Structure formats: structure tokens, C-alpha cells
Short mmCIF file of C-alpha atoms in Angstrom, two decimals:
data_model
loop_
_atom_site.label_atom_id
_atom_site.label_comp_id
_atom_site.label_asym_id
_atom_site.label_seq_id
_atom_site.Cartn_x
_atom_site.Cartn_y
_atom_site.Cartn_z
CA MET A 340 11.30 85.69 120.32
CA ILE A 341 7.81 84.21 120.49
CA GLN A 342 5.96 84.26 117.20
CA ARG A 343 2.24 84.20 116.90
CA ALA A 344 0.82 81.05 115.35
CA ASP A 345 -0.88 83.05 112.58
CA GLU A 346 2.49 84.47 111.50
CA VAL A 347 4.09 81.02 111.44
CA VAL A 348 1.18 79.58 109.44
CA ALA A 349 1.21 82.51 106.98
CA ARG A 350 4.90 81.88 106.16
CA ASP A 351 4.59 78.10 105.85
CA PRO A 352 4.05 76.95 102.23
CA PHE A 353 1.75 74.07 103.20
CA TRP A 354 -0.21 75.45 106.13
CA SER A 355 -0.74 78.85 104.52
CA VAL A 356 -2.64 77.14 101.68
CA VAL A 357 -4.66 75.05 104.15
CA ARG A 358 -5.57 78.23 106.08
CA ARG A 359 -6.59 80.08 102.90
CA ARG A 360 -8.73 77.18 101.56
CA HIS A 361 -10.21 76.11 104.92
CA PRO A 362 -10.48 79.09 107.29
CA GLU A 363 -12.87 77.08 109.49
CA VAL A 364 -10.08 74.67 110.48
CA ASP A 365 -8.10 75.41 113.63
CA ILE A 366 -4.37 74.98 113.15
CA VAL A 367 -2.24 74.44 116.24
CA VAL A 368 1.49 75.09 115.97
CA LEU A 369 3.67 73.22 118.45
CA PRO A 370 7.29 74.05 119.20
CA PRO A 371 9.86 71.80 117.54
CA PRO A 372 10.99 68.78 119.58
CA VAL A 373 14.22 68.95 121.54
CA PRO A 374 16.90 67.13 119.49
CA GLY A 375 17.57 63.61 120.75
CA GLU A 376 14.59 63.59 123.11
CA GLN A 377 11.83 61.07 122.53
CA ALA A 378 8.46 62.30 123.64
CA THR A 379 6.40 60.15 125.98
CA PRO A 380 2.64 60.35 125.43
CA GLU A 381 0.65 62.00 128.21
CA GLY A 382 -0.64 59.39 130.65
CA ALA A 383 1.75 56.71 129.42
CA PRO A 384 2.37 54.01 132.02
CA THR A 385 5.44 54.38 134.19
CA GLU A 386 7.56 51.74 135.86
CA GLU A 387 8.02 51.39 139.61
CA PRO A 388 11.68 52.35 140.30
CA ASP A 389 12.16 49.78 143.09
CA ARG A 390 11.01 46.95 140.81
CA VAL A 391 13.18 48.21 137.95
CA ALA A 392 16.20 48.45 140.27
CA ALA A 393 15.70 44.92 141.60
CA ARG A 394 15.22 43.48 138.10
CA GLU A 395 18.20 45.31 136.56
CA ASP A 396 20.52 44.60 139.50
CA ALA A 397 19.66 40.90 139.35
CA GLU A 398 20.31 40.92 135.60
CA VAL A 399 23.80 42.38 136.14
CA ARG A 400 24.60 39.62 138.62
CA ARG A 401 23.33 36.96 136.18
CA LEU A 402 25.39 38.58 133.43
CA TRP A 403 28.48 38.35 135.65
CA VAL A 404 27.93 34.63 136.18
CA ARG A 405 27.38 34.02 132.45
CA LEU A 406 30.48 35.97 131.43
CA VAL A 407 32.94 35.42 134.26
CA GLY A 408 31.63 32.54 136.31
CA ASP A 409 32.44 31.95 139.95
CA LEU A 410 35.85 33.31 140.90
CA GLY A 411 35.74 31.81 144.37
CA PRO A 412 35.89 33.62 147.70
CA LEU A 413 37.29 36.92 146.45
CA GLU A 414 36.45 40.34 147.88
CA THR A 415 33.62 41.93 145.91
CA SER A 416 31.99 45.32 145.91
CA TRP A 417 28.67 46.45 144.44
CA GLU A 418 27.41 49.91 143.55
CA ALA A 419 24.25 50.85 141.68
CA ARG A 420 22.71 54.21 140.87
CA TRP A 421 20.27 55.95 138.57
CA VAL A 422 21.51 58.03 135.65
CA SER A 423 19.61 60.21 133.20
CA GLY A 424 17.83 58.55 130.33
CA GLY A 425 17.12 59.80 126.81
CA ALA A 426 14.22 62.02 127.89
CA ALA A 427 13.29 63.97 131.01
CA ASP A 428 10.89 61.26 132.21
CA ARG A 429 13.34 58.37 131.83
CA VAL A 430 16.22 56.89 133.78
CA ARG A 431 18.81 54.18 133.25
CA ARG A 432 20.17 51.87 135.90
CA GLU A 433 23.96 51.78 136.15
CA ALA A 434 25.52 49.01 138.23
CA THR A 435 29.17 48.30 138.96
CA LEU A 436 30.37 44.96 140.27
CA SER A 437 34.07 44.74 141.24
CA VAL A 438 36.09 41.73 142.32
CA HIS A 439 39.48 42.17 143.99
CA GLY A 440 42.24 39.56 143.88
CA VAL A 441 41.87 38.52 140.23
CA ALA A 442 45.03 37.19 138.57
CA GLU A 443 46.53 39.09 135.63
CA THR A 444 46.11 35.94 133.58
CA PHE A 445 42.35 36.63 133.51
CA ALA A 446 43.14 38.87 130.50
CA GLU A 447 43.46 35.65 128.50
CA ALA A 448 39.75 34.97 129.10
CA LEU A 449 38.58 38.28 127.60
CA PRO A 450 38.58 37.19 123.92
CA GLY A 451 36.30 34.27 124.82
CA ILE A 452 33.99 36.60 126.75
CA ALA A 453 33.88 38.97 123.76
CA ALA A 454 32.95 36.04 121.49
CA ARG A 455 30.13 34.95 123.83
CA LEU A 456 28.74 38.49 123.86
CA ARG A 457 28.84 38.64 120.06
CA ASP A 458 26.98 35.32 119.93
CA GLN A 459 24.30 36.87 122.17
CA GLY A 460 23.79 39.83 119.79
CA TRP A 461 26.04 42.43 121.41
CA HIS A 462 28.22 44.80 119.36
CA VAL A 463 31.65 44.24 120.90
CA GLN A 464 34.97 46.05 120.97
CA ALA A 465 38.09 44.72 122.64
CA PRO A 466 40.66 47.51 122.30
CA GLY A 467 44.25 46.31 122.01
CA THR A 468 45.73 49.16 124.05
CA GLY A 469 45.14 50.31 127.58
CA PHE A 470 43.63 48.10 130.26
CA PRO A 471 42.51 44.65 129.05
CA ARG A 472 38.77 45.16 128.49
CA VAL A 473 35.64 44.33 126.57
CA LEU A 474 33.17 47.08 125.66
CA ALA A 475 29.75 46.08 124.39
CA GLY A 476 26.41 47.57 123.46
CA ARG A 477 23.13 46.10 122.33
CA ASP A 478 20.18 47.85 120.75
CA ALA A 479 16.79 46.70 121.92
CA VAL A 480 13.18 47.73 122.19
CA ALA A 481 11.88 48.50 125.66
CA ASP A 482 8.23 48.11 126.58
CA ALA A 483 6.29 49.66 129.44
CA GLY A 484 2.62 48.85 129.45
CA GLY A 485 2.27 48.65 125.68
CA MET A 486 4.42 51.71 124.91
CA GLU A 487 7.63 50.82 123.09
CA TRP A 488 10.82 52.76 122.38
CA ALA A 489 14.27 51.96 121.07
CA GLY A 490 17.17 51.92 123.46
CA ARG A 491 20.64 50.61 124.11
CA SER A 492 22.15 48.52 126.89
CA GLU A 493 25.88 48.91 127.45
CA LEU A 494 28.55 47.12 129.43
CA GLN A 495 32.25 47.32 130.17
CA LEU A 496 34.33 44.50 131.57
CA VAL A 497 37.73 45.86 132.59
CA LEU A 498 40.73 44.17 134.20
CA VAL A 499 43.00 46.49 136.21
CA PRO A 500 46.12 44.31 136.57
CA GLU A 501 48.01 46.64 138.93
CA ARG A 502 45.18 46.32 141.45
CA SER A 503 44.18 42.74 140.63
CA ARG A 504 40.68 44.06 140.09
CA LEU A 505 38.00 43.02 137.59
CA VAL A 506 35.13 45.47 137.06
CA LEU A 507 31.82 44.98 135.28
CA ARG A 508 29.81 48.16 134.70
CA ALA A 509 26.44 47.83 133.01
CA ARG A 510 23.86 50.43 131.95
CA SER A 511 20.29 49.44 131.20
CA LEU A 512 17.84 50.64 128.62
CA ASP A 513 15.74 53.68 129.49
CA HIS A 514 12.88 53.16 131.92
CA VAL A 515 9.91 55.54 131.98
CA VAL A 516 9.32 56.64 135.56
CA GLY A 517 7.82 60.12 135.07
CA ARG A 518 9.58 63.48 134.96
CA ASP A 519 9.44 64.25 138.70
CA GLN A 520 10.46 60.72 139.72
CA ALA A 521 13.33 60.70 137.20
CA HIS A 522 14.67 63.95 138.60
CA LEU A 523 14.43 62.66 142.15
CA LEU A 524 16.17 59.39 141.32
CA VAL A 525 19.07 60.97 139.42
CA VAL A 526 19.67 63.94 141.70
CA GLY A 527 19.04 61.99 144.89
CA SER A 528 21.20 58.98 144.05
#
């Protein structure tokens, strides 16, 4: 049910007094924000998706080297895609790097990797049940052309012993690309 602005103002304890004392003032009533959605100011700068993809994908590869190092000439696979961000005009980059042929003994390296991530400011979990893995997240502030917002980067490093496979999946902070572009990237990827 759509309510007229005058009705909303008349029922509001603050704005009804402002209206009564200052009838010359125009009062504009906006709908409440969607929970969990951060608004992006009109005309805010957007990021070029190809540049974001290249930067984020390179960061995942650097992260692999810092955490795991060079595992030699093992079979690797790479997959990257766009996923929805925290608002309709934002996306996150999700990349998965898998290496096949990893020894089960790599599980012994996971506590050291978890410690290095903690030292770098990540919030880390290393569950004791299930596949040997490290789960981590890090809060940060993103910046696009002077506009800042809070976000979270996340990663999973999982060893699948039965398949001798080590998987790193990383998700970036939100990137503002515009509503239409965000829809295209997520639906089209």
C-alpha cells in the first residue's frame, strides 16, 4: 500500500512538528533502505571490470605463492567468475585455483599457513573435522575514485586427500561497476 507523504509526515512525531512550525519547508519522504544493501551515490565512479578481473586474478596467484609456494610441475586448473556483491551495482571476483597430485602429507603444512594468514591480519579457522582446510576472512575498506565502503575478502584452502587435490578459492571485496554492468557480469558469467 502506497501512502501519501503528507500522511506519513502527519503521523511522524518529529516531522509533524516541523511541518506545523514551518509549512514553507518541503519535506521529502524516501522509502526505507533495503536491509544489508549499501547505497552508492548517484554518479559515483565505477571500476572497469576487465581491470578488476586482471588485478584480482593476479592477486590470487600471488596469494597462492605466498601461502603454498611452488609445488613443481603438477597439473593445475584455474576458474574465475563474477558473483553478486553487497548491492545491486557491485560484484565480487571469485577465483579457484586447483592443483592435482598433491601428497596427503600437505595437511601438515596447513597450521603454518593458518599462522601466516593470522600474521597478515586475516581471521582464520582451521576446523578439526572434515577435509583438512583453512578458512579465512579479512575486513577491509575498498576505494573507488574517492568513494569508500567496508567489505570482506574471503579464502578457503582445502586439501582433498582422496583426489590428491589442493584447492584455493578466494572472493574479493565488492567492486562498484554499475547496476547494469553488475547484472551482465553475474548473469553472463
